[in-house]
PDB file of C-alpha atoms in Angstrom:
ATOM      1  CA  VAL A 264      51.084 194.629 170.472  1.00 95.00           C
ATOM      2  CA  ASN A 265      48.032 193.351 168.618  1.00 97.00           C
ATOM      3  CA  ILE A 266      47.185 194.454 165.069  1.00 98.00           C
ATOM      4  CA  THR A 267      43.754 193.999 163.505  1.00 98.00           C
ATOM      5  CA  GLN A 268      42.237 195.078 160.200  1.00 98.00           C
ATOM      6  CA  PRO A 269      38.554 195.778 160.945  1.00 97.00           C
ATOM      7  CA  GLN A 270      38.042 197.386 157.522  1.00 96.00           C
ATOM      8  CA  ASN A 271      39.842 197.055 154.222  1.00 96.00           C
ATOM      9  CA  GLY A 272      42.782 199.489 154.285  1.00 96.00           C
ATOM     10  CA  THR A 273      42.348 200.324 157.987  1.00 98.00           C
ATOM     11  CA  TYR A 274      44.581 198.829 160.663  1.00 98.00           C
ATOM     12  CA  VAL A 275      44.128 199.196 164.412  1.00 98.00           C
ATOM     13  CA  VAL A 276      47.182 198.727 166.633  1.00 98.00           C
ATOM     14  CA  ASP A 277      46.466 197.881 170.295  1.00 98.00           C
ATOM     15  CA  PHE A 278      49.364 198.546 172.656  1.00 97.00           C
ATOM     16  CA  GLY A 279      47.510 196.817 175.515  1.00 97.00           C
ATOM     17  CA  GLU A 280      47.413 199.779 177.927  1.00 97.00           C
ATOM     18  CA  ASN A 281      47.069 203.549 177.839  1.00 96.00           C
ATOM     19  CA  LEU A 282      50.393 205.209 177.088  1.00 95.00           C
ATOM     20  CA  SER A 283      51.797 208.670 176.637  1.00 96.00           C
ATOM     21  CA  GLY A 284      54.255 209.232 173.816  1.00 96.00           C
ATOM     22  CA  ARG A 285      54.567 208.899 170.077  1.00 95.00           C
ATOM     23  CA  CYS A 286      54.924 206.152 167.503  1.00 97.00           C
ATOM     24  CA  LYS A 287      57.781 205.444 165.136  1.00 97.00           C
ATOM     25  CA  ILE A 288      56.957 203.756 161.844  1.00 98.00           C
ATOM     26  CA  SER A 289      59.213 201.998 159.353  1.00 97.00           C
ATOM     27  CA  VAL A 290      57.660 201.748 155.899  1.00 96.00           C
ATOM     28  CA  LYS A 291      59.276 198.967 153.877  1.00 93.00           C
ATOM     29  CA  ASN A 292      56.947 199.172 150.872  1.00 89.00           C
ATOM     30  CA  ALA A 293      57.059 202.924 150.214  1.00 93.00           C
ATOM     31  CA  PHE A 294      58.716 202.615 146.790  1.00 92.00           C
ATOM     32  CA  SER A 295      56.367 203.880 144.058  1.00 90.00           C
ATOM     33  CA  HIS A 296      53.983 205.396 146.646  1.00 94.00           C
ATOM     34  CA  THR A 297      55.336 208.932 146.143  1.00 94.00           C
ATOM     35  CA  ASN A 298      53.277 211.644 147.871  1.00 96.00           C
ATOM     36  CA  GLU A 299      50.791 209.157 149.340  1.00 96.00           C
ATOM     37  CA  ALA A 300      49.817 209.672 152.992  1.00 97.00           C
ATOM     38  CA  ILE A 301      49.925 207.331 155.960  1.00 98.00           C
ATOM     39  CA  VAL A 302      47.594 208.677 158.662  1.00 98.00           C
ATOM     40  CA  MET A 303      47.878 207.630 162.311  1.00 98.00           C
ATOM     41  CA  HIS A 304      44.893 208.589 164.464  1.00 97.00           C
ATOM     42  CA  PHE A 305      45.321 208.011 168.215  1.00 97.00           C
ATOM     43  CA  ALA A 306      42.593 206.939 170.665  1.00 96.00           C
ATOM     44  CA  GLU A 307      42.161 205.598 174.188  1.00 95.00           C
ATOM     45  CA  ILE A 308      39.171 203.290 173.633  1.00 95.00           C
ATOM     46  CA  LEU A 309      37.345 201.372 170.901  1.00 96.00           C
ATOM     47  CA  MET A 310      33.869 202.165 169.598  1.00 93.00           C
ATOM     48  CA  HIS A 311      31.268 200.893 172.029  1.00 90.00           C
ATOM     49  CA  GLU A 312      27.552 200.999 172.809  1.00 91.00           C
ATOM     50  CA  PRO A 313      25.650 203.308 173.198  1.00 91.00           C
ATOM     51  CA  TYR A 314      27.822 205.552 170.987  1.00 87.00           C
ATOM     52  CA  GLY A 315      27.942 203.320 167.946  1.00 86.00           C
ATOM     53  CA  LYS A 316      28.300 199.865 166.505  1.00 89.00           C
ATOM     54  CA  VAL A 317      31.045 197.712 168.048  1.00 92.00           C
ATOM     55  CA  ASP A 318      33.211 197.246 164.958  1.00 94.00           C
ATOM     56  CA  GLY A 319      36.810 197.145 166.215  1.00 95.00           C
ATOM     57  CA  LEU A 320      37.506 200.758 165.259  1.00 96.00           C
ATOM     58  CA  PRO A 321      38.655 203.399 167.759  1.00 96.00           C
ATOM     59  CA  TYR A 322      36.222 205.824 169.388  1.00 93.00           C
ATOM     60  CA  PHE A 323      37.211 209.456 168.790  1.00 92.00           C
ATOM     61  CA  ASP A 324      34.259 211.517 170.076  1.00 88.00           C
ATOM     62  CA  ASN A 325      35.737 211.722 173.582  1.00 88.00           C
ATOM     63  CA  LEU A 326      38.676 213.669 172.113  1.00 88.00           C
ATOM     64  CA  ARG A 327      36.308 216.590 171.461  1.00 85.00           C
ATOM     65  CA  GLY A 328      38.238 219.001 169.213  1.00 82.00           C
ATOM     66  CA  ALA A 329      41.659 217.349 169.533  1.00 86.00           C
ATOM     67  CA  LYS A 330      42.972 215.995 166.247  1.00 91.00           C
ATOM     68  CA  ALA A 331      45.345 213.411 167.828  1.00 95.00           C
ATOM     69  CA  THR A 332      46.628 212.648 164.325  1.00 96.00           C
ATOM     70  CA  ASP A 333      50.051 212.255 162.722  1.00 97.00           C
ATOM     71  CA  THR A 334      50.410 212.203 158.936  1.00 97.00           C
ATOM     72  CA  TYR A 335      53.441 210.966 157.004  1.00 97.00           C
ATOM     73  CA  ILE A 336      53.818 211.642 153.264  1.00 97.00           C
ATOM     74  CA  MET A 337      55.903 208.909 151.642  1.00 96.00           C
ATOM     75  CA  GLY A 338      58.837 209.867 149.425  1.00 95.00           C
ATOM     76  CA  GLY A 339      58.562 206.638 147.442  1.00 91.00           C
ATOM     77  CA  LYS A 340      61.823 207.102 145.550  1.00 90.00           C
ATOM     78  CA  SER A 341      63.976 204.459 147.235  1.00 89.00           C
ATOM     79  CA  HIS A 342      63.731 200.745 147.952  1.00 92.00           C
ATOM     80  CA  ASP A 343      65.114 201.435 151.453  1.00 93.00           C
ATOM     81  CA  PRO A 344      62.628 201.629 154.345  1.00 95.00           C
ATOM     82  CA  GLU A 345      61.327 205.105 155.152  1.00 96.00           C
ATOM     83  CA  VAL A 346      61.332 205.863 158.891  1.00 97.00           C
ATOM     84  CA  TYR A 347      59.112 208.484 160.509  1.00 97.00           C
ATOM     85  CA  GLU A 348      58.907 209.616 164.123  1.00 97.00           C
ATOM     86  CA  PRO A 349      57.452 213.044 164.904  1.00 95.00           C
ATOM     87  CA  SER A 350      59.637 215.309 167.012  1.00 93.00           C
ATOM     88  CA  PHE A 351      57.372 217.933 168.541  1.00 93.00           C
ATOM     89  CA  THR A 352      54.291 216.027 169.668  1.00 94.00           C
ATOM     90  CA  TYR A 353      53.059 213.284 171.946  1.00 92.00           C
ATOM     91  CA  HIS A 354      49.717 211.624 172.464  1.00 95.00           C
ATOM     92  CA  GLY A 355      47.806 209.794 175.185  1.00 94.00           C
ATOM     93  CA  PHE A 356      46.553 206.546 173.623  1.00 96.00           C
ATOM     94  CA  ARG A 357      46.137 202.801 173.668  1.00 97.00           C
ATOM     95  CA  TYR A 358      45.002 202.400 170.063  1.00 98.00           C
ATOM     96  CA  VAL A 359      46.359 203.762 166.779  1.00 98.00           C
ATOM     97  CA  GLN A 360      44.179 203.631 163.670  1.00 98.00           C
ATOM     98  CA  ILE A 361      46.366 203.564 160.555  1.00 98.00           C
ATOM     99  CA  THR A 362      45.201 204.202 157.007  1.00 98.00           C
ATOM    100  CA  GLY A 363      47.197 204.472 153.791  1.00 97.00           C
ATOM    101  CA  TRP A 364      49.711 201.768 154.724  1.00 97.00           C
ATOM    102  CA  PRO A 365      51.245 200.173 151.598  1.00 95.00           C
ATOM    103  CA  GLY A 366      51.008 196.403 151.960  1.00 93.00           C
ATOM    104  CA  GLU A 367      50.450 194.575 155.237  1.00 95.00           C
ATOM    105  CA  LEU A 368      51.254 196.261 158.561  1.00 97.00           C
ATOM    106  CA  GLY A 369      53.401 194.096 160.833  1.00 96.00           C
ATOM    107  CA  GLU A 370      54.381 194.388 164.503  1.00 96.00           C
ATOM    108  CA  ASP A 371      57.940 195.417 163.580  1.00 96.00           C
ATOM    109  CA  ASP A 372      56.636 198.287 161.407  1.00 97.00           C
ATOM    110  CA  ILE A 373      55.373 200.378 164.349  1.00 97.00           C
ATOM    111  CA  VAL A 374      56.876 200.888 167.788  1.00 95.00           C
ATOM    112  CA  MET A 375      56.053 203.094 170.753  1.00 89.00           C
TER     113      MET A 375
END
């Protein structure tokens, strides 16, 4: 797993190969972030020419109308980690773009 931050507040997780499944996140810094959203947007490739500037962000246009997005709303009332794994969905992806993460995203915070 490789994690980059191509823009302030935006992380991109690269799992190294296309996968089918879902991600589980463990949010250690959720306290005091009540009702704030963490958004995970799934993609198979990064932005590339001729479709746009190569900037390290995922390319979503090939998904057409598919949202390929999971959103977690933090409770923020406990100092314990908040764990989220969706139950009724799966995605085809290599990359996950994450926004709204409180603090710094580490490799142990997200698993496939």
